[in-house]
Structures are given as structure tokens and as C-alpha cells.
mmCIF file of C-alpha atoms in Angstrom:
data_model
loop_
_atom_site.group_PDB
_atom_site.id
_atom_site.type_symbol
_atom_site.label_atom_id
_atom_site.label_comp_id
_atom_site.label_asym_id
_atom_site.label_seq_id
_atom_site.Cartn_x
_atom_site.Cartn_y
_atom_site.Cartn_z
ATOM 1 C CA UNK A 59 82.252 77.598 144.253
ATOM 2 C CA UNK A 60 81.219 81.204 144.771
ATOM 3 C CA UNK A 61 83.722 81.618 147.631
ATOM 4 C CA UNK A 62 86.570 80.316 145.462
ATOM 5 C CA UNK A 63 85.511 82.634 142.610
ATOM 6 C CA UNK A 64 85.460 85.624 144.952
ATOM 7 C CA UNK A 65 88.862 84.746 146.419
ATOM 8 C CA UNK A 66 90.294 84.366 142.907
ATOM 9 C CA UNK A 67 88.986 87.793 141.933
ATOM 10 C CA UNK A 68 90.369 89.436 145.101
ATOM 11 C CA UNK A 69 93.751 87.779 144.506
ATOM 12 C CA UNK A 70 93.819 89.067 140.931
ATOM 13 C CA UNK A 71 93.008 92.588 142.149
ATOM 14 C CA UNK A 72 95.823 92.324 144.702
ATOM 15 C CA UNK A 73 98.193 91.377 141.881
ATOM 16 C CA UNK A 74 97.035 94.520 139.989
ATOM 17 C CA UNK A 75 95.546 92.475 137.150
ATOM 18 C CA UNK A 76 92.988 94.482 135.151
ATOM 19 C CA UNK A 77 89.345 94.382 136.242
ATOM 20 C CA UNK A 78 88.050 92.633 133.112
ATOM 21 C CA UNK A 79 90.716 89.914 133.215
ATOM 22 C CA UNK A 80 90.274 89.438 136.983
ATOM 23 C CA UNK A 81 86.544 88.857 136.600
ATOM 24 C CA UNK A 82 87.134 86.599 133.595
ATOM 25 C CA UNK A 83 89.717 84.459 135.411
ATOM 26 C CA UNK A 84 87.444 84.050 138.437
ATOM 27 C CA UNK A 85 84.632 83.006 136.085
ATOM 28 C CA UNK A 86 86.914 80.405 134.448
ATOM 29 C CA UNK A 87 87.714 79.005 137.895
ATOM 30 C CA UNK A 88 83.970 78.812 138.578
ATOM 31 C CA UNK A 89 83.410 76.954 135.299
ATOM 32 C CA UNK A 90 86.043 74.373 136.201
ATOM 33 C CA UNK A 91 84.771 73.839 139.739
ATOM 34 C CA UNK A 92 81.098 73.779 138.785
ATOM 35 C CA UNK A 93 81.594 71.632 135.672
ATOM 36 C CA UNK A 94 79.676 74.184 133.612
ATOM 37 C CA UNK A 95 79.294 73.668 129.882
ATOM 38 C CA UNK A 96 81.876 75.838 128.131
ATOM 39 C CA UNK A 97 79.559 76.447 125.162
ATOM 40 C CA UNK A 98 76.857 77.763 127.492
ATOM 41 C CA UNK A 99 79.451 80.003 129.137
ATOM 42 C CA UNK A 100 80.485 81.485 125.797
ATOM 43 C CA UNK A 101 76.821 81.990 124.937
ATOM 44 C CA UNK A 102 76.275 83.854 128.219
ATOM 45 C CA UNK A 103 79.196 86.166 127.474
ATOM 46 C CA UNK A 104 77.760 86.923 124.046
ATOM 47 C CA UNK A 105 74.253 87.442 125.424
ATOM 48 C CA UNK A 106 75.630 89.905 127.977
ATOM 49 C CA UNK A 107 76.702 92.314 125.251
ATOM 50 C CA UNK A 108 74.099 91.405 122.623
ATOM 51 C CA UNK A 109 71.554 93.924 123.945
ATOM 52 C CA UNK A 110 70.219 96.877 121.986
ATOM 53 C CA UNK A 111 70.547 99.493 124.795
ATOM 54 C CA UNK A 112 74.274 98.714 125.121
ATOM 55 C CA UNK A 113 74.833 99.986 121.580
ATOM 56 C CA UNK A 114 74.530 103.477 123.083
ATOM 57 C CA UNK A 115 77.836 103.090 124.938
ATOM 58 C CA UNK A 116 80.278 103.241 121.977
ATOM 59 C CA UNK A 117 78.232 106.007 120.361
ATOM 60 C CA UNK A 118 78.264 108.238 123.463
ATOM 61 C CA UNK A 119 82.006 107.617 123.862
ATOM 62 C CA UNK A 120 82.547 108.559 120.215
ATOM 63 C CA UNK A 121 80.402 111.688 120.622
ATOM 64 C CA UNK A 122 82.483 112.751 123.636
ATOM 65 C CA UNK A 123 85.749 112.315 121.736
ATOM 66 C CA UNK A 124 84.403 114.280 118.770
ATOM 67 C CA UNK A 125 83.334 117.094 121.105
ATOM 68 C CA UNK A 126 86.784 117.156 122.701
ATOM 69 C CA UNK A 127 88.562 117.429 119.341
ATOM 70 C CA UNK A 128 86.007 119.618 117.565
ATOM 71 C CA UNK A 129 86.217 122.712 119.757
ATOM 72 C CA UNK A 130 82.837 122.134 121.395
ATOM 73 C CA UNK A 131 84.387 121.687 124.853
ATOM 74 C CA UNK A 132 86.298 124.987 124.652
ATOM 75 C CA UNK A 133 83.174 126.931 123.722
ATOM 76 C CA UNK A 134 81.240 125.357 126.577
ATOM 77 C CA UNK A 135 84.005 126.471 128.954
ATOM 78 C CA UNK A 136 83.753 130.073 127.716
ATOM 79 C CA UNK A 137 79.967 129.962 128.064
ATOM 80 C CA UNK A 138 80.148 128.671 131.646
ATOM 81 C CA UNK A 139 82.829 131.234 132.487
ATOM 82 C CA UNK A 140 80.586 134.047 131.247
ATOM 83 C CA UNK A 141 77.959 132.967 133.806
ATOM 84 C CA UNK A 142 79.963 132.304 136.989
ATOM 85 C CA UNK A 143 83.470 133.565 136.157
ATOM 86 C CA UNK A 144 82.880 137.034 137.587
ATOM 87 C CA UNK A 145 82.661 135.983 141.247
ATOM 88 C CA UNK A 146 85.524 135.070 143.560
ATOM 89 C CA UNK A 147 86.419 131.467 142.809
ATOM 90 C CA UNK A 148 84.707 131.810 139.455
ATOM 91 C CA UNK A 149 87.204 129.652 137.566
ATOM 92 C CA UNK A 150 86.714 126.541 139.760
ATOM 93 C CA UNK A 151 82.954 127.147 139.560
ATOM 94 C CA UNK A 152 83.342 127.324 135.780
ATOM 95 C CA UNK A 153 84.936 123.877 135.921
ATOM 96 C CA UNK A 154 81.925 122.417 137.754
ATOM 97 C CA UNK A 155 79.349 124.130 135.539
ATOM 98 C CA UNK A 156 81.123 123.112 132.329
ATOM 99 C CA UNK A 157 81.235 119.494 133.476
ATOM 100 C CA UNK A 158 77.494 119.669 134.172
ATOM 101 C CA UNK A 159 76.803 120.888 130.631
ATOM 102 C CA UNK A 160 79.242 118.458 129.016
ATOM 103 C CA UNK A 161 77.730 115.607 131.036
ATOM 104 C CA UNK A 162 74.412 116.182 129.287
ATOM 105 C CA UNK A 163 75.824 114.669 126.102
ATOM 106 C CA UNK A 164 78.911 112.586 126.948
ATOM 107 C CA UNK A 165 77.744 109.897 129.408
ATOM 108 C CA UNK A 166 81.317 109.259 130.570
ATOM 109 C CA UNK A 167 83.284 110.761 133.454
ATOM 110 C CA UNK A 168 86.694 109.937 131.979
ATOM 111 C CA UNK A 169 85.762 111.630 128.694
ATOM 112 C CA UNK A 170 84.597 114.648 130.712
ATOM 113 C CA UNK A 171 87.884 114.714 132.645
ATOM 114 C CA UNK A 172 90.012 114.814 129.509
ATOM 115 C CA UNK A 173 87.731 117.086 127.461
ATOM 116 C CA UNK A 174 87.359 119.756 130.159
ATOM 117 C CA UNK A 175 90.513 119.107 132.179
ATOM 118 C CA UNK A 176 92.888 119.748 129.287
ATOM 119 C CA UNK A 177 91.423 123.261 129.079
ATOM 120 C CA UNK A 178 90.707 124.193 132.689
ATOM 121 C CA UNK A 179 93.477 122.529 134.714
ATOM 122 C CA UNK A 180 96.191 124.636 132.981
ATOM 123 C CA UNK A 181 93.941 127.714 133.308
ATOM 124 C CA UNK A 182 93.459 127.123 137.041
ATOM 125 C CA UNK A 183 97.202 126.685 137.560
ATOM 126 C CA UNK A 184 97.880 129.862 135.563
ATOM 127 C CA UNK A 185 95.513 131.800 137.861
ATOM 128 C CA UNK A 186 97.438 130.690 140.950
ATOM 129 C CA UNK A 187 95.462 127.670 142.104
ATOM 130 C CA UNK A 188 97.585 124.755 143.395
ATOM 131 C CA UNK A 189 98.043 121.998 140.838
ATOM 132 C CA UNK A 190 96.764 119.397 143.303
ATOM 133 C CA UNK A 191 93.593 121.407 143.927
ATOM 134 C CA UNK A 192 92.966 121.876 140.213
ATOM 135 C CA UNK A 193 93.346 118.148 139.539
ATOM 136 C CA UNK A 194 91.148 117.172 142.507
ATOM 137 C CA UNK A 195 88.448 119.632 141.457
ATOM 138 C CA UNK A 196 88.438 118.357 137.872
ATOM 139 C CA UNK A 197 88.332 114.692 138.897
ATOM 140 C CA UNK A 198 85.389 115.335 141.228
ATOM 141 C CA UNK A 199 83.461 117.569 138.824
ATOM 142 C CA UNK A 200 83.818 114.959 136.076
ATOM 143 C CA UNK A 201 81.777 112.560 138.252
ATOM 144 C CA UNK A 202 78.773 114.479 136.991
ATOM 145 C CA UNK A 203 79.441 112.865 133.611
ATOM 146 C CA UNK A 204 77.842 109.649 134.889
ATOM 147 C CA UNK A 205 75.197 111.228 137.138
ATOM 148 C CA UNK A 206 73.629 113.769 134.774
ATOM 149 C CA UNK A 207 72.010 111.895 131.865
ATOM 150 C CA UNK A 208 72.761 110.436 129.448
ATOM 151 C CA UNK A 209 74.890 108.110 131.561
ATOM 152 C CA UNK A 210 76.649 104.870 130.666
ATOM 153 C CA UNK A 211 76.295 103.419 134.219
ATOM 154 C CA UNK A 212 72.557 104.190 134.108
ATOM 155 C CA UNK A 213 72.286 102.272 130.836
ATOM 156 C CA UNK A 214 74.083 99.316 132.429
ATOM 157 C CA UNK A 215 71.861 99.427 135.522
ATOM 158 C CA UNK A 216 68.734 99.624 133.379
ATOM 159 C CA UNK A 217 69.804 96.577 131.363
ATOM 160 C CA UNK A 218 70.956 94.576 134.414
ATOM 161 C CA UNK A 219 67.986 95.371 136.672
ATOM 162 C CA UNK A 220 65.418 95.522 133.849
ATOM 163 C CA UNK A 221 64.469 99.127 134.618
ATOM 164 C CA UNK A 222 63.428 101.760 132.059
ATOM 165 C CA UNK A 223 66.513 103.661 130.891
ATOM 166 C CA UNK A 224 64.343 106.642 129.972
ATOM 167 C CA UNK A 225 63.033 106.831 133.552
ATOM 168 C CA UNK A 226 66.572 106.560 134.920
ATOM 169 C CA UNK A 227 67.710 109.395 132.669
ATOM 170 C CA UNK A 228 64.932 111.771 133.679
ATOM 171 C CA UNK A 229 65.374 110.849 137.362
ATOM 172 C CA UNK A 230 69.099 111.600 137.151
ATOM 173 C CA UNK A 231 68.581 115.322 136.637
ATOM 174 C CA UNK A 232 67.565 115.977 140.256
ATOM 175 C CA UNK A 233 70.618 114.375 141.908
ATOM 176 C CA UNK A 234 72.934 115.661 139.160
ATOM 177 C CA UNK A 235 71.878 119.289 139.507
ATOM 178 C CA UNK A 236 71.865 119.022 143.304
ATOM 179 C CA UNK A 237 75.401 117.611 143.445
ATOM 180 C CA UNK A 238 76.623 120.180 140.911
ATOM 181 C CA UNK A 239 75.132 123.025 142.976
ATOM 182 C CA UNK A 240 76.643 121.594 146.178
ATOM 183 C CA UNK A 241 80.096 121.424 144.584
ATOM 184 C CA UNK A 242 79.824 125.001 143.309
ATOM 185 C CA UNK A 243 78.764 126.230 146.754
ATOM 186 C CA UNK A 244 81.653 124.413 148.434
ATOM 187 C CA UNK A 245 84.127 125.777 145.877
ATOM 188 C CA UNK A 246 82.869 129.325 146.465
ATOM 189 C CA UNK A 247 83.121 128.991 150.274
ATOM 190 C CA UNK A 248 86.575 127.393 150.118
ATOM 191 C CA UNK A 249 87.947 130.023 147.730
ATOM 192 C CA UNK A 250 86.593 132.765 150.007
ATOM 193 C CA UNK A 251 88.358 131.114 152.956
ATOM 194 C CA UNK A 252 91.634 130.701 151.052
ATOM 195 C CA UNK A 253 91.291 134.122 149.360
ATOM 196 C CA UNK A 254 91.771 132.536 145.962
ATOM 197 C CA UNK A 255 90.426 133.639 142.631
ATOM 198 C CA UNK A 256 89.818 137.344 143.144
ATOM 199 C CA UNK A 257 90.791 138.012 139.520
ATOM 200 C CA UNK A 258 89.139 135.008 137.882
ATOM 201 C CA UNK A 259 86.843 137.207 135.797
ATOM 202 C CA UNK A 260 89.662 138.780 133.788
ATOM 203 C CA UNK A 261 89.418 138.134 130.068
ATOM 204 C CA UNK A 262 86.030 136.435 130.128
ATOM 205 C CA UNK A 263 83.586 137.027 127.302
ATOM 206 C CA UNK A 264 80.233 138.717 127.785
ATOM 207 C CA UNK A 265 77.294 136.366 128.247
ATOM 208 C CA UNK A 266 75.841 137.357 124.888
ATOM 209 C CA UNK A 267 79.050 136.786 122.946
ATOM 210 C CA UNK A 268 79.818 133.495 124.717
ATOM 211 C CA UNK A 269 76.263 132.278 124.107
ATOM 212 C CA UNK A 270 76.528 133.142 120.420
ATOM 213 C CA UNK A 271 79.840 131.312 120.024
ATOM 214 C CA UNK A 272 78.602 128.270 121.964
ATOM 215 C CA UNK A 273 75.139 128.237 120.397
ATOM 216 C CA UNK A 274 75.680 125.123 118.276
ATOM 217 C CA UNK A 275 77.330 123.324 121.193
ATOM 218 C CA UNK A 276 74.476 124.234 123.561
ATOM 219 C CA UNK A 277 71.911 122.921 121.093
ATOM 220 C CA UNK A 278 73.374 119.434 121.377
ATOM 221 C CA UNK A 279 71.949 118.477 124.813
ATOM 222 C CA UNK A 280 68.651 120.137 123.862
ATOM 223 C CA UNK A 281 68.340 117.985 120.735
ATOM 224 C CA UNK A 282 69.490 114.763 122.409
ATOM 225 C CA UNK A 283 67.504 114.985 125.636
ATOM 226 C CA UNK A 284 64.540 116.719 124.006
ATOM 227 C CA UNK A 285 64.412 113.971 121.401
ATOM 228 C CA UNK A 286 64.429 111.236 124.038
ATOM 229 C CA UNK A 287 61.703 112.713 126.211
ATOM 230 C CA UNK A 288 59.714 113.947 123.238
ATOM 231 C CA UNK A 289 59.489 110.383 121.988
ATOM 232 C CA UNK A 290 61.380 111.152 118.770
ATOM 233 C CA UNK A 291 64.044 108.525 119.425
ATOM 234 C CA UNK A 292 65.160 106.042 122.071
ATOM 235 C CA UNK A 293 68.248 106.603 124.267
ATOM 236 C CA UNK A 294 70.206 104.237 122.013
ATOM 237 C CA UNK A 295 69.154 106.082 118.869
ATOM 238 C CA UNK A 296 69.942 109.363 120.635
ATOM 239 C CA UNK A 297 73.561 108.265 121.016
ATOM 240 C CA UNK A 298 73.878 107.902 117.237
ATOM 241 C CA UNK A 299 72.225 111.306 116.748
ATOM 242 C CA UNK A 300 74.781 112.780 119.187
ATOM 243 C CA UNK A 301 77.638 111.439 117.059
ATOM 244 C CA UNK A 302 76.105 112.774 113.844
ATOM 245 C CA UNK A 303 75.421 116.221 115.323
ATOM 246 C CA UNK A 304 78.875 116.519 116.944
ATOM 247 C CA UNK A 305 80.517 115.488 113.677
ATOM 248 C CA UNK A 306 78.565 118.060 111.652
ATOM 249 C CA UNK A 307 79.328 120.851 114.140
ATOM 250 C CA UNK A 308 83.010 119.923 114.505
ATOM 251 C CA UNK A 309 83.739 119.507 110.783
ATOM 252 C CA UNK A 310 81.396 121.844 108.905
ATOM 253 C CA UNK A 311 80.502 124.615 111.376
ATOM 254 C CA UNK A 312 83.477 125.032 113.736
ATOM 255 C CA UNK A 313 85.831 123.404 111.195
ATOM 256 C CA UNK A 314 88.283 122.194 113.829
ATOM 257 C CA UNK A 315 88.168 118.487 112.933
ATOM 258 C CA UNK A 316 90.313 117.544 109.960
ATOM 259 C CA UNK A 317 90.163 114.325 107.995
ATOM 260 C CA UNK A 318 93.380 113.127 109.646
ATOM 261 C CA UNK A 319 91.792 113.598 113.103
ATOM 262 C CA UNK A 320 89.006 111.103 112.411
ATOM 263 C CA UNK A 321 91.323 108.076 112.569
ATOM 264 C CA UNK A 322 92.620 109.160 115.989
ATOM 265 C CA UNK A 323 89.088 109.834 117.265
ATOM 266 C CA UNK A 324 87.858 106.442 116.065
ATOM 267 C CA UNK A 325 90.859 104.655 117.558
ATOM 268 C CA UNK A 326 90.338 106.226 120.994
ATOM 269 C CA UNK A 327 86.625 105.451 120.888
ATOM 270 C CA UNK A 328 87.096 101.843 119.784
ATOM 271 C CA UNK A 329 89.669 101.158 122.504
ATOM 272 C CA UNK A 330 87.487 102.684 125.239
ATOM 273 C CA UNK A 331 84.381 100.856 124.005
ATOM 274 C CA UNK A 332 86.217 97.532 123.725
ATOM 275 C CA UNK A 333 87.411 97.770 127.331
ATOM 276 C CA UNK A 334 83.880 98.402 128.602
ATOM 277 C CA UNK A 335 82.352 95.649 126.447
ATOM 278 C CA UNK A 336 85.022 93.180 127.593
ATOM 279 C CA UNK A 337 84.183 94.020 131.201
ATOM 280 C CA UNK A 338 80.460 93.589 130.499
ATOM 281 C CA UNK A 339 80.983 90.194 128.830
ATOM 282 C CA UNK A 340 83.120 88.822 131.672
ATOM 283 C CA UNK A 341 80.885 90.326 134.357
ATOM 284 C CA UNK A 342 77.858 88.798 132.617
ATOM 285 C CA UNK A 343 79.444 85.343 132.782
ATOM 286 C CA UNK A 344 80.404 85.910 136.423
ATOM 287 C CA UNK A 345 76.840 86.957 137.254
ATOM 288 C CA UNK A 346 75.455 83.888 135.429
ATOM 289 C CA UNK A 347 77.645 81.522 137.452
ATOM 290 C CA UNK A 348 76.875 83.032 140.853
ATOM 291 C CA UNK A 349 73.166 83.125 139.989
ATOM 292 C CA UNK A 350 73.329 79.449 139.074
ATOM 293 C CA UNK A 351 74.972 78.797 142.442
ATOM 294 C CA UNK A 352 72.081 80.543 144.220
ATOM 295 C CA UNK A 353 74.198 83.376 145.608
ATOM 296 C CA UNK A 354 71.783 86.262 144.810
ATOM 297 C CA UNK A 355 68.904 84.532 146.598
ATOM 298 C CA UNK A 356 71.092 83.758 149.613
ATOM 299 C CA UNK A 357 72.346 87.336 149.828
ATOM 300 C CA UNK A 358 68.816 88.657 149.371
ATOM 301 C CA UNK A 359 67.437 86.543 152.209
ATOM 302 C CA UNK A 360 70.371 87.453 154.447
ATOM 303 C CA UNK A 361 69.915 91.181 153.827
ATOM 304 C CA UNK A 362 66.202 90.936 154.538
ATOM 305 C CA UNK A 363 66.889 89.108 157.813
ATOM 306 C CA UNK A 364 69.681 91.387 159.029
ATOM 307 C CA UNK A 365 68.535 94.794 157.756
ATOM 308 C CA UNK A 366 64.983 95.128 158.981
ATOM 309 C CA UNK A 367 64.050 98.511 157.482
ATOM 310 C CA UNK A 368 64.611 100.461 154.244
ATOM 311 C CA UNK A 369 66.750 103.005 156.114
ATOM 312 C CA UNK A 370 69.126 100.347 157.447
ATOM 313 C CA UNK A 371 69.177 98.624 154.061
ATOM 314 C CA UNK A 372 70.242 101.831 152.287
ATOM 315 C CA UNK A 373 72.861 102.522 154.958
ATOM 316 C CA UNK A 374 74.316 99.020 154.675
ATOM 317 C CA UNK A 375 74.275 99.026 150.884
ATOM 318 C CA UNK A 376 75.895 102.468 150.716
ATOM 319 C CA UNK A 377 78.694 101.382 153.060
ATOM 320 C CA UNK A 378 79.304 98.212 151.027
ATOM 321 C CA UNK A 379 79.170 99.984 147.659
ATOM 322 C CA UNK A 380 81.548 102.694 148.862
ATOM 323 C CA UNK A 381 84.167 100.054 149.715
ATOM 324 C CA UNK A 382 83.497 98.047 146.549
ATOM 325 C CA UNK A 383 83.773 101.179 144.402
ATOM 326 C CA UNK A 384 87.317 101.753 145.651
ATOM 327 C CA UNK A 385 88.523 98.520 144.062
ATOM 328 C CA UNK A 386 86.100 97.504 141.293
ATOM 329 C CA UNK A 387 85.342 99.474 138.134
ATOM 330 C CA UNK A 388 81.869 101.033 138.139
ATOM 331 C CA UNK A 389 80.555 99.163 135.092
ATOM 332 C CA UNK A 390 81.571 95.759 136.455
ATOM 333 C CA UNK A 391 80.149 96.505 139.910
ATOM 334 C CA UNK A 392 76.775 97.517 138.484
ATOM 335 C CA UNK A 393 76.478 94.494 136.195
ATOM 336 C CA UNK A 394 77.304 92.051 139.004
ATOM 337 C CA UNK A 395 75.455 93.727 141.886
ATOM 338 C CA UNK A 396 72.369 95.327 140.322
ATOM 339 C CA UNK A 397 70.549 92.009 139.664
ATOM 340 C CA UNK A 398 71.267 90.987 143.270
ATOM 341 C CA UNK A 399 70.434 94.200 145.121
ATOM 342 C CA UNK A 400 67.601 95.708 143.046
ATOM 343 C CA UNK A 401 65.047 92.953 143.926
ATOM 344 C CA UNK A 402 65.914 93.324 147.621
ATOM 345 C CA UNK A 403 65.412 97.084 147.358
ATOM 346 C CA UNK A 404 61.978 96.490 145.826
ATOM 347 C CA UNK A 405 61.180 94.105 148.714
ATOM 348 C CA UNK A 406 61.871 96.982 151.124
ATOM 349 C CA UNK A 407 59.549 99.257 149.137
ATOM 350 C CA UNK A 408 62.326 101.264 147.470
ATOM 351 C CA UNK A 409 61.611 102.351 143.913
ATOM 352 C CA UNK A 410 64.095 100.575 141.580
ATOM 353 C CA UNK A 411 64.720 103.849 139.717
ATOM 354 C CA UNK A 412 65.585 105.617 142.976
ATOM 355 C CA UNK A 413 67.811 102.711 143.999
ATOM 356 C CA UNK A 414 69.551 102.867 140.627
ATOM 357 C CA UNK A 415 70.432 106.512 141.222
ATOM 358 C CA UNK A 416 71.779 105.630 144.676
ATOM 359 C CA UNK A 417 73.991 102.937 143.133
ATOM 360 C CA UNK A 418 75.258 105.218 140.366
ATOM 361 C CA UNK A 419 76.062 108.146 142.698
ATOM 362 C CA UNK A 420 77.757 105.852 145.209
ATOM 363 C CA UNK A 421 79.864 103.959 142.693
ATOM 364 C CA UNK A 422 80.761 107.260 141.016
ATOM 365 C CA UNK A 423 82.561 108.030 144.280
ATOM 366 C CA UNK A 424 84.847 105.118 143.471
ATOM 367 C CA UNK A 425 86.075 107.104 140.486
ATOM 368 C CA UNK A 426 87.686 109.657 142.826
ATOM 369 C CA UNK A 427 88.833 107.387 145.657
ATOM 370 C CA UNK A 428 92.233 105.665 145.740
ATOM 371 C CA UNK A 429 93.643 103.238 144.877
ATOM 372 C CA UNK A 430 91.839 102.644 141.552
ATOM 373 C CA UNK A 431 89.839 105.830 140.891
ATOM 374 C CA UNK A 432 89.847 106.219 137.103
ATOM 375 C CA UNK A 433 89.081 109.949 137.268
ATOM 376 C CA UNK A 434 92.078 110.450 139.535
ATOM 377 C CA UNK A 435 94.415 108.802 137.047
ATOM 378 C CA UNK A 436 92.940 110.848 134.198
ATOM 379 C CA UNK A 437 93.289 114.119 136.145
ATOM 380 C CA UNK A 438 96.833 113.207 137.225
ATOM 381 C CA UNK A 439 97.731 112.558 133.597
ATOM 382 C CA UNK A 440 96.459 115.978 132.530
ATOM 383 C CA UNK A 441 98.026 117.809 135.505
ATOM 384 C CA UNK A 442 101.250 115.749 135.341
ATOM 385 C CA UNK A 443 101.363 114.983 139.053
ATOM 386 C CA UNK A 444 101.421 111.795 141.122
ATOM 387 C CA UNK A 445 98.289 110.462 142.799
ATOM 388 C CA UNK A 446 99.643 110.660 146.347
ATOM 389 C CA UNK A 447 100.011 114.462 146.088
ATOM 390 C CA UNK A 448 96.271 114.884 145.467
ATOM 391 C CA UNK A 449 94.960 113.162 148.594
ATOM 392 C CA UNK A 450 94.917 116.209 150.906
ATOM 393 C CA UNK A 451 92.957 118.373 148.449
ATOM 394 C CA UNK A 452 90.724 115.466 147.460
ATOM 395 C CA UNK A 453 89.325 114.678 150.930
ATOM 396 C CA UNK A 454 86.955 117.701 151.190
ATOM 397 C CA UNK A 455 85.452 116.895 147.781
ATOM 398 C CA UNK A 456 84.848 113.268 148.783
ATOM 399 C CA UNK A 457 83.106 114.449 151.960
ATOM 400 C CA UNK A 458 80.856 116.799 149.960
ATOM 401 C CA UNK A 459 79.836 113.943 147.636
ATOM 402 C CA UNK A 460 79.217 111.661 150.635
ATOM 403 C CA UNK A 461 76.833 114.211 152.145
ATOM 404 C CA UNK A 462 75.072 114.524 148.790
ATOM 405 C CA UNK A 463 74.845 110.720 148.583
ATOM 406 C CA UNK A 464 73.017 110.603 151.905
ATOM 407 C CA UNK A 465 70.548 113.219 150.663
ATOM 408 C CA UNK A 466 69.980 111.291 147.419
ATOM 409 C CA UNK A 467 69.511 108.064 149.402
ATOM 410 C CA UNK A 468 67.052 109.336 151.994
ATOM 411 C CA UNK A 469 65.165 111.957 149.973
ATOM 412 C CA UNK A 470 63.688 109.897 147.114
ATOM 413 C CA UNK A 471 61.653 112.885 145.923
ATOM 414 C CA UNK A 472 64.902 114.405 144.648
ATOM 415 C CA UNK A 473 65.133 111.580 142.113
ATOM 416 C CA UNK A 474 61.496 110.673 141.539
ATOM 417 C CA UNK A 475 59.549 113.956 141.395
ATOM 418 C CA UNK A 476 60.547 114.835 137.832
ATOM 419 C CA UNK A 477 60.203 111.188 136.754
ATOM 420 C CA UNK A 478 56.666 111.060 138.153
ATOM 421 C CA UNK A 479 55.728 114.311 136.414
ATOM 422 C CA UNK A 480 57.085 113.261 133.019
ATOM 423 C CA UNK A 481 55.739 109.726 133.138
ATOM 424 C CA UNK A 482 52.516 110.718 134.966
ATOM 425 C CA UNK A 483 53.000 108.271 137.839
#
């Protein structure tokens, strides 16, 4: 049954059917072959999305859309530019730094791509950077939207693998800051080599003025993350606070959101949330059927027999996830694979929080790798170019993230040190 389900899903992908529908169709095939009770199947789909932590997803998406429309993104760009814009290659570095700050409240890489890309991709092109480079840089930098907490994939991993979402969030800071710093260093070196961006500092605000203008925007991650780790509210409650704060700042303080904008913001947020929830429901049913068929146990035993050490296990899993991430949407991959792989990781002595970060960073790579990288399509839309033109400029960024992935995988202290300090482990 499981083989037929997998073949059905691969066939659907080959026919360019959407991820959610592909998983759903393969699950229906499994129901028919396995004579599963349809009522139980519907119940499993409902149970997959009827979980309190998942309520954070639509709220974080809504908060990101409010920030994009309410002028918060633009002020964060000016703030980041005041810090790094004065050096050669300062504008691309501004792109990375802004995505790091925006990631601390959005939880979504696609939202980060649109919110920051609509401002910085035209600015990069205006300063003489190739359009393909600007789009590749933005797509890669937006990855930080799912690595730096709060993160929607971390929420999904926490729910699927039964791991503390709070611990995942605090552990995500180490890899997120490390990858952001690595990208900024590479951008600086590459711009030096290409002799780009010698005049990037023109027209930037002073640090004091930019900080004053972005003050309300900068308070948002402080309130959200401070509230979570201060025990004031849970990550799910924090998502609702993020929406409330962004709405107040955008409508009453910056006054850039009009009443007519709210319908558009809600529509975008509902559509994005519905897509993710539909994927979660179908992936939950798929996971239920393969679990019933004993596939996770079989894979677990096989991995333990073939990969004899934690190092080989991480290498094998990273190779598999890299290929899977090219074709399967991150949310679906985490929901299906986390319950299978996390117990095996624990068997090898790997902390489930550390393994969760490895999964998230690896699958985030899928967002910038053809043929189905969602960040690539978003960046191409903003830059108005075709995907094939980006490949040459994209390769160095993928290699940088791959190197960072190896560091995250084999240096667990990068993920766990802050977690252990905060949670006194």
C-alpha cells in the first residue's frame, strides 16, 4: 500500500499537481487499497489541524501582511541600512540584515520575500546590481524567515514530533544569526571581488534618526519574543499579540493602513493560511495511513541497521532531505517526516530540538532550489524575471547555506547552548 501511495504522489508531482492535492490523492488511493474507514480518515484530517499551537500560523501570516502594508518593513530597511549601508556592498548586506529583523516577527519566508523584496530589489537594481543577483539574494535572505524564530516550520515540527515549541524557538537563534552573518560576509567578499556597491551609502539616514523612525517597529520582536521567554504568553498567544501590535502601529501610529486596506490584508492572509492548513490536513491523513502500515517503524529499523553512527545518520538524512526539499513543500515534508525521523535521531543520541533545527534549515534550502522553490517564484515575481535566469547567481548562495547546514548539523552547541541556558538544562 505504501509503495502505491508513494508512486501516486510522485506521479502527481510529475504532472505538476499542487502539493496538497497530490498528498490528498495519494492518501485516497491508500484508503481504497487498505480498506480504511472513511469516517476515521476524515477524523484524522480534522485532528491534524485541530491543535492549539497551529493557531499561531494564520496569526503570524496576518501579522506579516500587516507589517508589509503598514510601513513597518520600510522603516526596518532604513534602520538596517543605517547600520551596514556605509560599507562596500552595504545595500545587499542591508537586505540580509533586514530579513533577519523581519524574521523575528513574521515566521514566513514568502512573507519576508514580498515585504522586503518589494523595497530592496528595485533599490538594488537602481544601484547597478544585476536583476538576477538582486532576486537571488532576496530569495536566499528570506530563508531566515523560517530559521529565526518565530517560525511556522518550527511550530509544525514541534507539533509533529511532540517537542517544545518554546525550546525550538530559543534554539533557532544560534543557527539563524550564524547563517545571517555568513550570508553578510559572503555578500561583502563577493561585492569586493566584483567591485560593486561603492556608493551604497548615499542617501542613508543616520543611525539615530533611523532608530527613532523605526522605534515602534523594532519594539515588535522585543515584545513578542520577550513575552514568550518571559512566560507572559505562549507562542500561539504571541502570534495574536503580534497581529494586535502591528495593527495598532500601522493604523494609529504610522497611519499607513486605511480601512479599505484591511479587506485586502485579510484576503491575502486567509488564502495563505488555507493553503497551509489544507496541506497539513492531507499530510496528517497521509502520515496516519503510512503509520498504520508500519512504514515509520520499518524505516527506523532500516536506518539504524544501515547508518551505524550519529554522524552517518545526519549525513544520510541531510542528503535525503535536500533532495526531498526540492520537490515537496516544507510544511508537508515536516509533517510527514518528523514523526518518522525524530525517534530515530533520539535513538542515535541526537537531541530532538537540535534535530528539528537541522530539518528546518535543510528544508529551507528547498525554498531556493529549483524546480519548486517558493522563494524563487516570489523573488521572480517581484523582480519580473524568469526562474532560469537566476540559476547562475543562485548557486553561490546555495553553497553558502549548505556549508552552514553542515555546521548546524555537526556543532549541536550552536543550537543548544542558548536553549540550555534559558531552560537550565
